[in-house]
Short mmCIF file of C-alpha atoms in Angstrom, two decimals:
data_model
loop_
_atom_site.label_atom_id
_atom_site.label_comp_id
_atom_site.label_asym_id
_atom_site.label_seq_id
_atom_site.Cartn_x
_atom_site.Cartn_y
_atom_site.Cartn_z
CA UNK A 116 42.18 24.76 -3.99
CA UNK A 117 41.02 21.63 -2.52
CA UNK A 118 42.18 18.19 -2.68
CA UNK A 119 39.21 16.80 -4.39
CA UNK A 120 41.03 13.40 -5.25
CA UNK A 121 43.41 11.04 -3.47
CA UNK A 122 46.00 11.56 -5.87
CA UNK A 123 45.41 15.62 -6.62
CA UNK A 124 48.46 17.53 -6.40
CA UNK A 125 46.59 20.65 -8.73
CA UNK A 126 43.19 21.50 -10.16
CA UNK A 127 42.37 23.66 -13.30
CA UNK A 128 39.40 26.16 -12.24
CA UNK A 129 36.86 25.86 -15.11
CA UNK A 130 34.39 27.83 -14.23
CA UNK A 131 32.81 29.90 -11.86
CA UNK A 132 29.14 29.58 -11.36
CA UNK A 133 29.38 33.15 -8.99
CA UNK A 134 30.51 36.26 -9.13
CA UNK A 135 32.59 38.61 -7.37
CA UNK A 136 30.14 40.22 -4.58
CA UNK A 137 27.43 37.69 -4.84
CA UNK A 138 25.91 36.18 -1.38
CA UNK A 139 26.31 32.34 -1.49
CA UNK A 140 25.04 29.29 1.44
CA UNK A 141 26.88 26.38 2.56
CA UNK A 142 26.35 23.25 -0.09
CA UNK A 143 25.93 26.21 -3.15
CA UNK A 144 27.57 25.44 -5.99
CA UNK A 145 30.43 27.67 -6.71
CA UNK A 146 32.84 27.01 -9.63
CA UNK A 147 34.01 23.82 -11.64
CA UNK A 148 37.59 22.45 -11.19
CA UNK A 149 38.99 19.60 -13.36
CA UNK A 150 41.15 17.42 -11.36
CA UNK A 151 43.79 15.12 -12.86
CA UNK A 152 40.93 12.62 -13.03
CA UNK A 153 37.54 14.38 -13.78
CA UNK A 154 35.39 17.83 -13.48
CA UNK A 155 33.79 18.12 -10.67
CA UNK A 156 31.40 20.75 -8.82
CA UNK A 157 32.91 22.76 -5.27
CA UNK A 158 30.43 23.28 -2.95
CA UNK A 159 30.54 26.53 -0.79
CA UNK A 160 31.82 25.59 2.57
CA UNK A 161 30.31 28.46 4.26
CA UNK A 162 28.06 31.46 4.02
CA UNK A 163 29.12 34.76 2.64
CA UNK A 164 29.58 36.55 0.32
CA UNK A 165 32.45 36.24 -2.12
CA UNK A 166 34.53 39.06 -2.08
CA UNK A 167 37.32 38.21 -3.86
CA UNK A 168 38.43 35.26 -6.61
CA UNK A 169 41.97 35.17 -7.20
CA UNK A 170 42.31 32.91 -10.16
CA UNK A 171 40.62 33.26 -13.44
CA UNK A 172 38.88 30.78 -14.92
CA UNK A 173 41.50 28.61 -17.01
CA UNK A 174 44.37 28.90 -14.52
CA UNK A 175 45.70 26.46 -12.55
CA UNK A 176 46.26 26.31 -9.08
CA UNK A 177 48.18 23.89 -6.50
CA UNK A 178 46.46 21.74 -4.23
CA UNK A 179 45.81 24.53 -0.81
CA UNK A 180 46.55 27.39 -2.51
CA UNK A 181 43.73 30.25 -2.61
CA UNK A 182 41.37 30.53 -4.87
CA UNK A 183 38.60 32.75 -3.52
CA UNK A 184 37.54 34.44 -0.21
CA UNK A 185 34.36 33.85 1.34
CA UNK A 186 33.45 37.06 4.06
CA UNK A 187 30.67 37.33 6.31
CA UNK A 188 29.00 40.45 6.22
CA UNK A 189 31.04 43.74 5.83
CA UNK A 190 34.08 41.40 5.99
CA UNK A 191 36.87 42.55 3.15
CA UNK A 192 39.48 39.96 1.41
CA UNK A 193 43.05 40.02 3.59
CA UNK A 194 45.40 41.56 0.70
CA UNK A 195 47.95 39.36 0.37
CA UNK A 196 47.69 37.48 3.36
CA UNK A 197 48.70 34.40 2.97
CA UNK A 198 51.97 34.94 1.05
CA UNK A 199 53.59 37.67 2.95
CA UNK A 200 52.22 37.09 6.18
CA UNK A 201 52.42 39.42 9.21
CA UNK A 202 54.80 41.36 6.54
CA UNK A 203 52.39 42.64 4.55
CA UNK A 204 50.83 45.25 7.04
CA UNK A 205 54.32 46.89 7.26
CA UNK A 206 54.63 47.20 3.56
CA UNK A 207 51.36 48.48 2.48
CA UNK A 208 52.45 51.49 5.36
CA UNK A 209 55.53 51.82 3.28
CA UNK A 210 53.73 52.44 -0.06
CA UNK A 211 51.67 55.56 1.75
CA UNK A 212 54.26 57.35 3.76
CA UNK A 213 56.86 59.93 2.03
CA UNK A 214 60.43 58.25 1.15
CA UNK A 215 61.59 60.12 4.30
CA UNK A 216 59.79 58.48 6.55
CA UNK A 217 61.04 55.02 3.86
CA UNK A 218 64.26 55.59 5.22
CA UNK A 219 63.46 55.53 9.10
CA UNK A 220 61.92 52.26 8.29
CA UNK A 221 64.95 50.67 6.64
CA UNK A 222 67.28 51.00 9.41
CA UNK A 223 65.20 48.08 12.08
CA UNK A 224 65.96 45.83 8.48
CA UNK A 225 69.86 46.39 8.13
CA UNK A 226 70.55 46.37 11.92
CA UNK A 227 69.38 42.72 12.01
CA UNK A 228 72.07 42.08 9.21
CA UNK A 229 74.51 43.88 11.02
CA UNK A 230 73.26 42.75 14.93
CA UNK A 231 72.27 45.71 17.39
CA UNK A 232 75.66 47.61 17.71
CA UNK A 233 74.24 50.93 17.73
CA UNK A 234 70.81 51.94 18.88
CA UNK A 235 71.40 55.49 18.16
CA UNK A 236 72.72 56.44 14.56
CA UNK A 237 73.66 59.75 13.34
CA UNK A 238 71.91 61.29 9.98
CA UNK A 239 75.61 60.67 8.29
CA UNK A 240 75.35 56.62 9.21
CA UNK A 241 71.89 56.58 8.29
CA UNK A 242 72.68 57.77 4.80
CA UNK A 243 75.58 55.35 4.75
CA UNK A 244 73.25 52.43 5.26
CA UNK A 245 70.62 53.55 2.65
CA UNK A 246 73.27 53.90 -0.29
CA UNK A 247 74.51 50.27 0.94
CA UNK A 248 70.48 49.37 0.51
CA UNK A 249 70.63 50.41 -2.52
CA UNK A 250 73.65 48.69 -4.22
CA UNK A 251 72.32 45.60 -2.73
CA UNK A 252 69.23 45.80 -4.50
CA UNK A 253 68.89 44.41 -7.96
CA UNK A 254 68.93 47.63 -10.43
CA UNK A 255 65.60 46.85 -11.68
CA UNK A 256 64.10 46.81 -8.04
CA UNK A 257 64.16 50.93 -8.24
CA UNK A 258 61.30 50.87 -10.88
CA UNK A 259 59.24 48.24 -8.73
CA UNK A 260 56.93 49.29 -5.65
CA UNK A 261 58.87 50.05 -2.65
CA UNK A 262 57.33 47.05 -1.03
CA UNK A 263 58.73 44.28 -3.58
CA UNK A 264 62.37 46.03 -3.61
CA UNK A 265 62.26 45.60 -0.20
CA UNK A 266 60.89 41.66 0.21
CA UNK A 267 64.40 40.14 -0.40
CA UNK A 268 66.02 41.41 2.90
CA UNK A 269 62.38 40.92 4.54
CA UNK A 270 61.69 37.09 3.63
CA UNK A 271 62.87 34.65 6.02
CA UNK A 272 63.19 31.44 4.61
CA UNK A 273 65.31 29.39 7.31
CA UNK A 274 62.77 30.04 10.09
CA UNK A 275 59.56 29.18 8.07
CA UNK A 276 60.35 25.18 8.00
CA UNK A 277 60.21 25.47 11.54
CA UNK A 278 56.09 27.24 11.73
CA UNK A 279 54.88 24.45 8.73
CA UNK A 280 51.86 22.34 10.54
CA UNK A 281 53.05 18.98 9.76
CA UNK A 282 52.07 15.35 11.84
CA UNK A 283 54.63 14.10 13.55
CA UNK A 284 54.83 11.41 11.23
CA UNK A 285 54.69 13.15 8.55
CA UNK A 286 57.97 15.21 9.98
CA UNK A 287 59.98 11.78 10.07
CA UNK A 288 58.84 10.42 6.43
CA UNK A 289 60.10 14.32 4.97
CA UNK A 290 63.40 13.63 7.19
CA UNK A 291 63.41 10.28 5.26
CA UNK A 292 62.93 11.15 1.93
CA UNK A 293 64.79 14.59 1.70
CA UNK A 294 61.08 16.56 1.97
CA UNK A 295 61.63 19.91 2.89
CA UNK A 296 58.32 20.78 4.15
CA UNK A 297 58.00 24.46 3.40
CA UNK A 298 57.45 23.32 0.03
CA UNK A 299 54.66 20.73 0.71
CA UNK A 300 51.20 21.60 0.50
CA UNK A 301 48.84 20.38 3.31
CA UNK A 302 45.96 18.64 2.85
CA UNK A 303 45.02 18.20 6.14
CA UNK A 304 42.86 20.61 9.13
CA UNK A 305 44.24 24.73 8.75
CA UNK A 306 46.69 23.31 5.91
CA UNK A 307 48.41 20.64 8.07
CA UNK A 308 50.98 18.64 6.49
CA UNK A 309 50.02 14.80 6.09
CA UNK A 310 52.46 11.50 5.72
CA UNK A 311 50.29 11.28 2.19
CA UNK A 312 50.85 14.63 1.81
CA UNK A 313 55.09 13.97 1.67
CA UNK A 314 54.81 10.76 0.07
CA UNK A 315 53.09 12.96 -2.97
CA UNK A 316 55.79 15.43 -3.03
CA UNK A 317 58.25 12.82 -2.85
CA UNK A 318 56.64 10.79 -6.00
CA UNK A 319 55.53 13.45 -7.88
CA UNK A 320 57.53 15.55 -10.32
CA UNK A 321 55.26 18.49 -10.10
CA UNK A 322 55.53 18.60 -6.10
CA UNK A 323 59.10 17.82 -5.98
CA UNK A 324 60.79 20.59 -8.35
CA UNK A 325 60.49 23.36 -5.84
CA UNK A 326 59.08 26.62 -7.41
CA UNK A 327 62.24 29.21 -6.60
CA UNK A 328 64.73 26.71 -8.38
CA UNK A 329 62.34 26.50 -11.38
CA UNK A 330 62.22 30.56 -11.45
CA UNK A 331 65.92 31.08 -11.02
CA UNK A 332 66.54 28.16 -13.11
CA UNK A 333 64.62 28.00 -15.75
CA UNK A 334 64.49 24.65 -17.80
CA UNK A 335 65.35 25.16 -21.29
CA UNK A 336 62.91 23.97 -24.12
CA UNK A 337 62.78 20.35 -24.75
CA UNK A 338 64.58 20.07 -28.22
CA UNK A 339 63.00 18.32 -31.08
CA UNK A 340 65.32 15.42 -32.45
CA UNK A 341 64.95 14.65 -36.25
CA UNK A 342 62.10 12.91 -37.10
CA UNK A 343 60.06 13.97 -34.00
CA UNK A 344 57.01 15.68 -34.78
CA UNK A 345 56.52 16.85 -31.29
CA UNK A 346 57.30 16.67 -27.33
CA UNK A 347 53.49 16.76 -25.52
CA UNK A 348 54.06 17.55 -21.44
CA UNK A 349 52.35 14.73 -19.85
CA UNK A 350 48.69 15.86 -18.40
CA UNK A 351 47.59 15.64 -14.86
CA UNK A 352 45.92 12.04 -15.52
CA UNK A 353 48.41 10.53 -17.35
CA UNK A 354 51.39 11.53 -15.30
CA UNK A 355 49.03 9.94 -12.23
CA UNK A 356 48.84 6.59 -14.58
CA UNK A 357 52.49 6.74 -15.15
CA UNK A 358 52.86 7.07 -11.48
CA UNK A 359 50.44 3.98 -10.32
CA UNK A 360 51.82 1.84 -12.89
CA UNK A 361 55.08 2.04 -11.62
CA UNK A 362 53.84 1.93 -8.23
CA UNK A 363 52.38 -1.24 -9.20
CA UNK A 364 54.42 -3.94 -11.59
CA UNK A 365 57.62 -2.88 -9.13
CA UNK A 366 56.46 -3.63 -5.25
CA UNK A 367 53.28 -5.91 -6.63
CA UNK A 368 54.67 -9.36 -7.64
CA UNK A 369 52.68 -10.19 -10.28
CA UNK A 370 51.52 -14.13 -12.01
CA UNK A 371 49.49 -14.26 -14.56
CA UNK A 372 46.76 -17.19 -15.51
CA UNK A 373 44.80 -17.70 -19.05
CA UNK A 374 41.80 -19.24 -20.39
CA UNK A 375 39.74 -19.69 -23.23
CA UNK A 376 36.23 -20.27 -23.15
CA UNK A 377 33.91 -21.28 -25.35
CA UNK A 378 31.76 -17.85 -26.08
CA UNK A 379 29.09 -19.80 -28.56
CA UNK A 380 26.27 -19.84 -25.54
CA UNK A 381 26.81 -16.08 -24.73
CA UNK A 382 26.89 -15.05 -28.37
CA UNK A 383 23.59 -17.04 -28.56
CA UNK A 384 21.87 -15.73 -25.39
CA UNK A 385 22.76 -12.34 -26.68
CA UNK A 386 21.24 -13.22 -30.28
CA UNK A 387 17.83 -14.13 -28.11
CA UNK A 388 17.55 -10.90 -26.16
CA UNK A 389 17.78 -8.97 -29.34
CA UNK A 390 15.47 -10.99 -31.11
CA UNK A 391 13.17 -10.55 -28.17
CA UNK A 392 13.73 -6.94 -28.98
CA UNK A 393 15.06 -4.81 -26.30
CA UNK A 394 13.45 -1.47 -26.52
CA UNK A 395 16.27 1.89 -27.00
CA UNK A 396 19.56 1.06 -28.31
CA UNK A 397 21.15 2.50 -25.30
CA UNK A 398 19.45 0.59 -22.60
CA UNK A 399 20.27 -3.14 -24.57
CA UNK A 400 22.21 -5.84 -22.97
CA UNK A 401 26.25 -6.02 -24.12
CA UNK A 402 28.21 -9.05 -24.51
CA UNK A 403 30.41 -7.18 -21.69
CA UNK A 404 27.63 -6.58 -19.90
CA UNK A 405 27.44 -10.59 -19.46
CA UNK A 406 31.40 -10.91 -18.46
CA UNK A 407 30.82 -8.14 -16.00
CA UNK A 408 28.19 -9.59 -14.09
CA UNK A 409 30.01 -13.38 -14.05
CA UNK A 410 32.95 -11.34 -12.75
CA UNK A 411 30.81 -10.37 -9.65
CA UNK A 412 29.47 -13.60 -9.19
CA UNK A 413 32.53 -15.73 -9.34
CA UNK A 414 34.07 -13.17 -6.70
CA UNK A 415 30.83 -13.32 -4.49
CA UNK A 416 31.14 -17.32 -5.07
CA UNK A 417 34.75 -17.26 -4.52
CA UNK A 418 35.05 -14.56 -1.94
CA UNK A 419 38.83 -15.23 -0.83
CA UNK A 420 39.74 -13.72 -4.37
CA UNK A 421 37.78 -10.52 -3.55
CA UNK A 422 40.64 -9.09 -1.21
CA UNK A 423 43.31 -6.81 -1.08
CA UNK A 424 46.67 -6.92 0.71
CA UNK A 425 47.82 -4.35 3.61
CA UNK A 426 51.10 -4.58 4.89
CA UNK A 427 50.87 -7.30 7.64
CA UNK A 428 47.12 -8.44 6.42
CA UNK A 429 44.92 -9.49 3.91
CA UNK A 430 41.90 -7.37 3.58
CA UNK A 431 38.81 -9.65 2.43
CA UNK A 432 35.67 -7.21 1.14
CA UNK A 433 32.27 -8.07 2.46
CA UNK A 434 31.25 -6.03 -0.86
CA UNK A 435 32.48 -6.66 -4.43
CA UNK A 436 33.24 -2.98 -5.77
CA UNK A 437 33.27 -3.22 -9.14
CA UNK A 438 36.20 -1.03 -11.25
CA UNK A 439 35.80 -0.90 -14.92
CA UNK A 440 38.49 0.45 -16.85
CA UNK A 441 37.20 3.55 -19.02
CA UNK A 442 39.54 4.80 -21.77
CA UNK A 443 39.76 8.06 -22.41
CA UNK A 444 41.05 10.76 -24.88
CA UNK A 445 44.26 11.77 -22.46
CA UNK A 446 44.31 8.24 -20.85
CA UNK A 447 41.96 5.92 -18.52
CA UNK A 448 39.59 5.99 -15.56
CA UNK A 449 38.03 3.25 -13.46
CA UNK A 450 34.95 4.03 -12.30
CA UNK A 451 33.61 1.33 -9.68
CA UNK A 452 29.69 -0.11 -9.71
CA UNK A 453 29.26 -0.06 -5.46
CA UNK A 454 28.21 -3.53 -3.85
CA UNK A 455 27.58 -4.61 -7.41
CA UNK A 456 26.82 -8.65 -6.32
CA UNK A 457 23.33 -7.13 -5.06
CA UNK A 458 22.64 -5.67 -8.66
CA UNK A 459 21.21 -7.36 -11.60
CA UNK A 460 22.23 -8.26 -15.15
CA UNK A 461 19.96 -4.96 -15.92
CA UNK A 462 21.22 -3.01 -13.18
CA UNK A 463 25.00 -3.34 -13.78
CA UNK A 464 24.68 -2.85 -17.55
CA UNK A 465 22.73 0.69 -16.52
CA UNK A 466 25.36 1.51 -14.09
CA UNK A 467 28.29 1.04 -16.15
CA UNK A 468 26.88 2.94 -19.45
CA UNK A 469 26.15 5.70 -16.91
CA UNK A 470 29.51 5.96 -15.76
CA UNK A 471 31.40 5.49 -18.62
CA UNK A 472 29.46 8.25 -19.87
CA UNK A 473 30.12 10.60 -17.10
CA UNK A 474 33.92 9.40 -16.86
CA UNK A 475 34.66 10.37 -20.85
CA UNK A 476 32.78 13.34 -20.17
CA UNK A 477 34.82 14.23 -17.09
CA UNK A 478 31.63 14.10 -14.63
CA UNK A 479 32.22 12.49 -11.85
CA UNK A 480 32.33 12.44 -8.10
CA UNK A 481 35.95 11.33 -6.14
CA UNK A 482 33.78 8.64 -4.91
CA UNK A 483 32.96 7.20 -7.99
CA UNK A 484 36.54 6.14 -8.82
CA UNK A 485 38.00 5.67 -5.73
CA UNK A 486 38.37 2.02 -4.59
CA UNK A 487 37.09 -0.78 -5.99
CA UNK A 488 38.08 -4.63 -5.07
CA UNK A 489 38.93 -5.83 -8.88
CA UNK A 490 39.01 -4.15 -12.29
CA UNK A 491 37.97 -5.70 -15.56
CA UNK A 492 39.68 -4.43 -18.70
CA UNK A 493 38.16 -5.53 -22.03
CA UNK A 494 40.06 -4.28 -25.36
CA UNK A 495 37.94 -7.33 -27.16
CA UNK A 496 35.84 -4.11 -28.87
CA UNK A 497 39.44 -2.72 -30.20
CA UNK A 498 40.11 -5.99 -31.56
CA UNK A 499 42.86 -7.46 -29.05
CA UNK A 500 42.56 -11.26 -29.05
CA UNK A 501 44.58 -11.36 -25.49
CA UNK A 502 46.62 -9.50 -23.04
CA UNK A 503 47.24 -9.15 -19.54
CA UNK A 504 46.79 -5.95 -17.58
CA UNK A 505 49.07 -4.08 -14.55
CA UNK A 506 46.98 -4.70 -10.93
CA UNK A 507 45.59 -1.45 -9.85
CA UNK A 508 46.67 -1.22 -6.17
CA UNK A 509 45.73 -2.39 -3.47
CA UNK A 510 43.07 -4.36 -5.25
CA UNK A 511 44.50 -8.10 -5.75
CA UNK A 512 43.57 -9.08 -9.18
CA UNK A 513 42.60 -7.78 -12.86
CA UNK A 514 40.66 -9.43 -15.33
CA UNK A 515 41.61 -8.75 -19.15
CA UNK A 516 39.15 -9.62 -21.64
CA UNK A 517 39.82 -10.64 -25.52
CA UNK A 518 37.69 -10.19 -28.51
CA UNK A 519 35.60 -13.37 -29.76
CA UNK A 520 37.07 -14.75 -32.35
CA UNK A 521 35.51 -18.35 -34.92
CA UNK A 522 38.02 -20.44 -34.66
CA UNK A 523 38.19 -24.56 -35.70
CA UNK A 524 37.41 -26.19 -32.60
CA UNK A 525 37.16 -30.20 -31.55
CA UNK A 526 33.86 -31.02 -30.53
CA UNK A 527 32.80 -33.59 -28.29
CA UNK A 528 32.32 -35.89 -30.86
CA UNK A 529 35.96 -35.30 -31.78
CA UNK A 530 34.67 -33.19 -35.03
CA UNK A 531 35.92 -30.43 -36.36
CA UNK A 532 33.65 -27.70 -36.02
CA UNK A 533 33.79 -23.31 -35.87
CA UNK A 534 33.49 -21.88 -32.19
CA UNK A 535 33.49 -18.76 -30.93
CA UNK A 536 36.03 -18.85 -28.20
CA UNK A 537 36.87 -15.66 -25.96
CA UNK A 538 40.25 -15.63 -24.09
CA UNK A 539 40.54 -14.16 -21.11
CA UNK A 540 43.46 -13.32 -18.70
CA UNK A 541 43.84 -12.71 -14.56
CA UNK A 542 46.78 -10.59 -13.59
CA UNK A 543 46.66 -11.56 -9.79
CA UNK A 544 49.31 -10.19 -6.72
CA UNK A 545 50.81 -13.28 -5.33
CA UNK A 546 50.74 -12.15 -1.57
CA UNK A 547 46.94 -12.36 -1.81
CA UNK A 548 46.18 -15.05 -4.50
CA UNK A 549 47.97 -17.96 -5.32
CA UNK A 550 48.01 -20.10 -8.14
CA UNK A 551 45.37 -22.74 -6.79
CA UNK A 552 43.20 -19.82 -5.79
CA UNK A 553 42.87 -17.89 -8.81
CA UNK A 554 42.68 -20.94 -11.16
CA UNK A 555 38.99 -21.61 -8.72
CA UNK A 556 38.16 -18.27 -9.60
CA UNK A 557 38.67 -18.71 -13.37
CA UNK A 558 36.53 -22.14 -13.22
CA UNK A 559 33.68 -20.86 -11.59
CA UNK A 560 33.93 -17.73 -14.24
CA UNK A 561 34.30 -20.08 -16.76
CA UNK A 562 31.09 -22.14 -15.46
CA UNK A 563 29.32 -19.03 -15.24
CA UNK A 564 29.85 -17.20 -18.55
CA UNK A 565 29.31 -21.08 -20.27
CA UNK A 566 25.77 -21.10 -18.44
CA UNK A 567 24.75 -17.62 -19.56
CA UNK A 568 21.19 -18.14 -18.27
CA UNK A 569 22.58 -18.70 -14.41
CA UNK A 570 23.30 -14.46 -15.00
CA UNK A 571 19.64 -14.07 -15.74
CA UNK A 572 17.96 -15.10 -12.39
#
């Protein structure tokens, strides 16, 4: 299973767009996995033919375990290869021969219990040790295949920390945290073990739990309390959100700044492109459209905002990625509109319906949500006057946009009059923006979105 996201522990395999035995090229789409954050294509990553698929479509699968084999010609599938090893060889011998020749084979097994003492044994001992095989085994091992009755004695479990490909760094951060590697998945070259790779485990429920305490303790049924309708397990994405969040409003030190701004000029510049009639409903200009584009050129006019912060640095983006926040049935995705201060009014409104579309649809590329230098969240459509959003790290601020609302407003003339007024709200990380900082970006937003025709040219 690849790792087909930064934050992908698992991936549910969809579809396959092959069969077993059919020849397929390098860059040839093979199946469809969903990932905790979309459904995306996997390429081939060689040429073959694929001789065996080992999980149907609908299961799910941890991040490096197999799914398929790709052969080259008259190549078969290793049977069980991965799992057992340099074990498995020995076993499938033990399947073929007669139980007489079963019983030479056991006695290499119970002398390394016992350490070499004897290198000759009489029949009598050898009987001896196969009864004491026996009672060791679990009573339903006898109707199993000789080969699983005899994995318990065969499985080393102490020794195999010590063959897991791991960085060295990696090796301290699992010291640190209580990792034991041998339960880690890598992500890395041949399945090597990154410092990401142990930070997931560490964070993540999922990768934590190790498997054999979750067989041979199984956790009981969560128990419905009265007046609960149900208990829903957490998905892949919203267990991720959960996770970021956290990650976020704990290390980020968060300050928060709010404005209002008088939305009567954009409501009328939007009244004047639909009057001038826009062509297809899908391809007309949004009132969010507007904010999204003065949110790229405040950040392109105010470029110390556009930055992120990295440990003993600030990181200041030559680009302004774009990350709009997309909800979704199980939760939210932010796709991001690349290098969007080169795009147009036209241009970003295209990109973002095109995205949003792909993101609720769970069509997208790793790249297309990965990054980004700000986020804009607008709930204004839901009907949320205000509210301020959790940064998504590392990017340094968030924008949360309000619904436009008539309200009695003082004029300049000190009358009374109805306004629209829109409020909206910066979430920004203090170790990158301060107070002064942020309150320039908000003016030259404010400038921008009060000037709607400056978004036009």
């Amino acid at each position: 299973m690849p790792k087909l996201s930064d934050t992908m522990t698992e991936g549910t395999l969809v579809s396959w767009k092959k069969k077993k035995g059919d020849k397929v090229s390098s860059g040839e789409v093979l199946a469809e996995i969903e990932t905790d954050k979309a459904t995306m294509e996997w390429e081939a990553p060689e040429d073959g033919t694929l001789t065996e698929i080992y999980v149907e479509e609908g299961g799910k699968v941890n991040v490096g375990d197999k799914i398929a084999f790709i052969g080259g010609e008259g190549e078969e599938a290793p049977v069980e290869e991965e799992k057992e090893g340099t074990k498995e060889p020995s076993e499938k011998k033990e399947e073929k021969k007669p139980e007489g020749t079963k019983a030479k084979e056991k006695e290499p097994k119970e002398e390394e219990k016992k350490e070499p003492q004897k290198k000759e044994e009489k029949p009598k001992e050898r009987k001896a040790e196969k009864k004491e095989e026996k009672k060791a085994a679990a009573p339903t091992a006898e109707k199993k295949p000789q080969a699983e009755a005899e994995k318990p004695p065969v499985k080393i479990d102490k020794g195999e920390g010590a063959r897991v490909k791991a960085s060295p760094v990696a090796r301290r951060i699992a010291a640190e945290l209580g990792v034991d590697l041998s339960t880690v998945k890598g992500s890395g070259p041949d399945g090597r073990v990154t410092e990401t790779d142990v930070r997931a485990a560490a964070k993540t429920a999922a990768a934590v739990a190790d498997r054999g305490v979750r067989e041979g303790k199984p956790t009981p049924a969560p128990t419905i309390k009265a007046g609960e309708g149900a208990r829903i397990n957490l998905s892949g994405m919203r267990k991720i959100i959960a996770q970021r969040l956290v990650e976020s409003l704990g290390p980020v030190p968060h300050f928060y700044l709010n404005i209002d701004i008088d939305a009567g000029p954009l409501m009328a510049a939007r009244a004047e492109l639909k009057s001038a009639g826009e062509g297809a409903e899908e391809s007309k200009i949004t009132v969010n459209d507007f904010v999204l584009k003065a949110a790229v050129e405040a950040a392109a006019k105010v470029p110390r905002a556009n930055a992120s912060f990295d440990g003993d640095a600030i990181v200041q983006y030559a680009d302004v990625d774009l990350g709009i926040a997309v909800a979704l049935e199980d939760g939210l995705l932010t796709p991001v509109v690349r290098a969007a201060q080169n795009k147009s009014l036209r241009e970003i409104s295209e990109a973002v319906k095109d995205l949003a579309h792909r993101a609720r649809n769970k069509r997208m590329k790793p790249e297309e949500f990965q990054g980004g230098t700000f986020t804009v969240s607008n709930l204004g459509g839901y009907g949320i006057d205000n509210f301020l959003a959790i940064i998504n790290p590392p990017q340094g601020f968030i924008l949360s946009i309000g619904a436009i609302r008539k309200r009695a407003v003082v004029d300049n003339s000190d009358q009374i009059i109805v306004g629209h007024r829109m409020s909206i709200g910066m979430s920004c990380d203090h170790r990158v923006i301060d107070g002064a900082l942020g309150a320039e970006y908000l003016k030259e937003l404010r400038h921008l979105l009060e000037n709607p025709a400056l978004l036009l040219v």
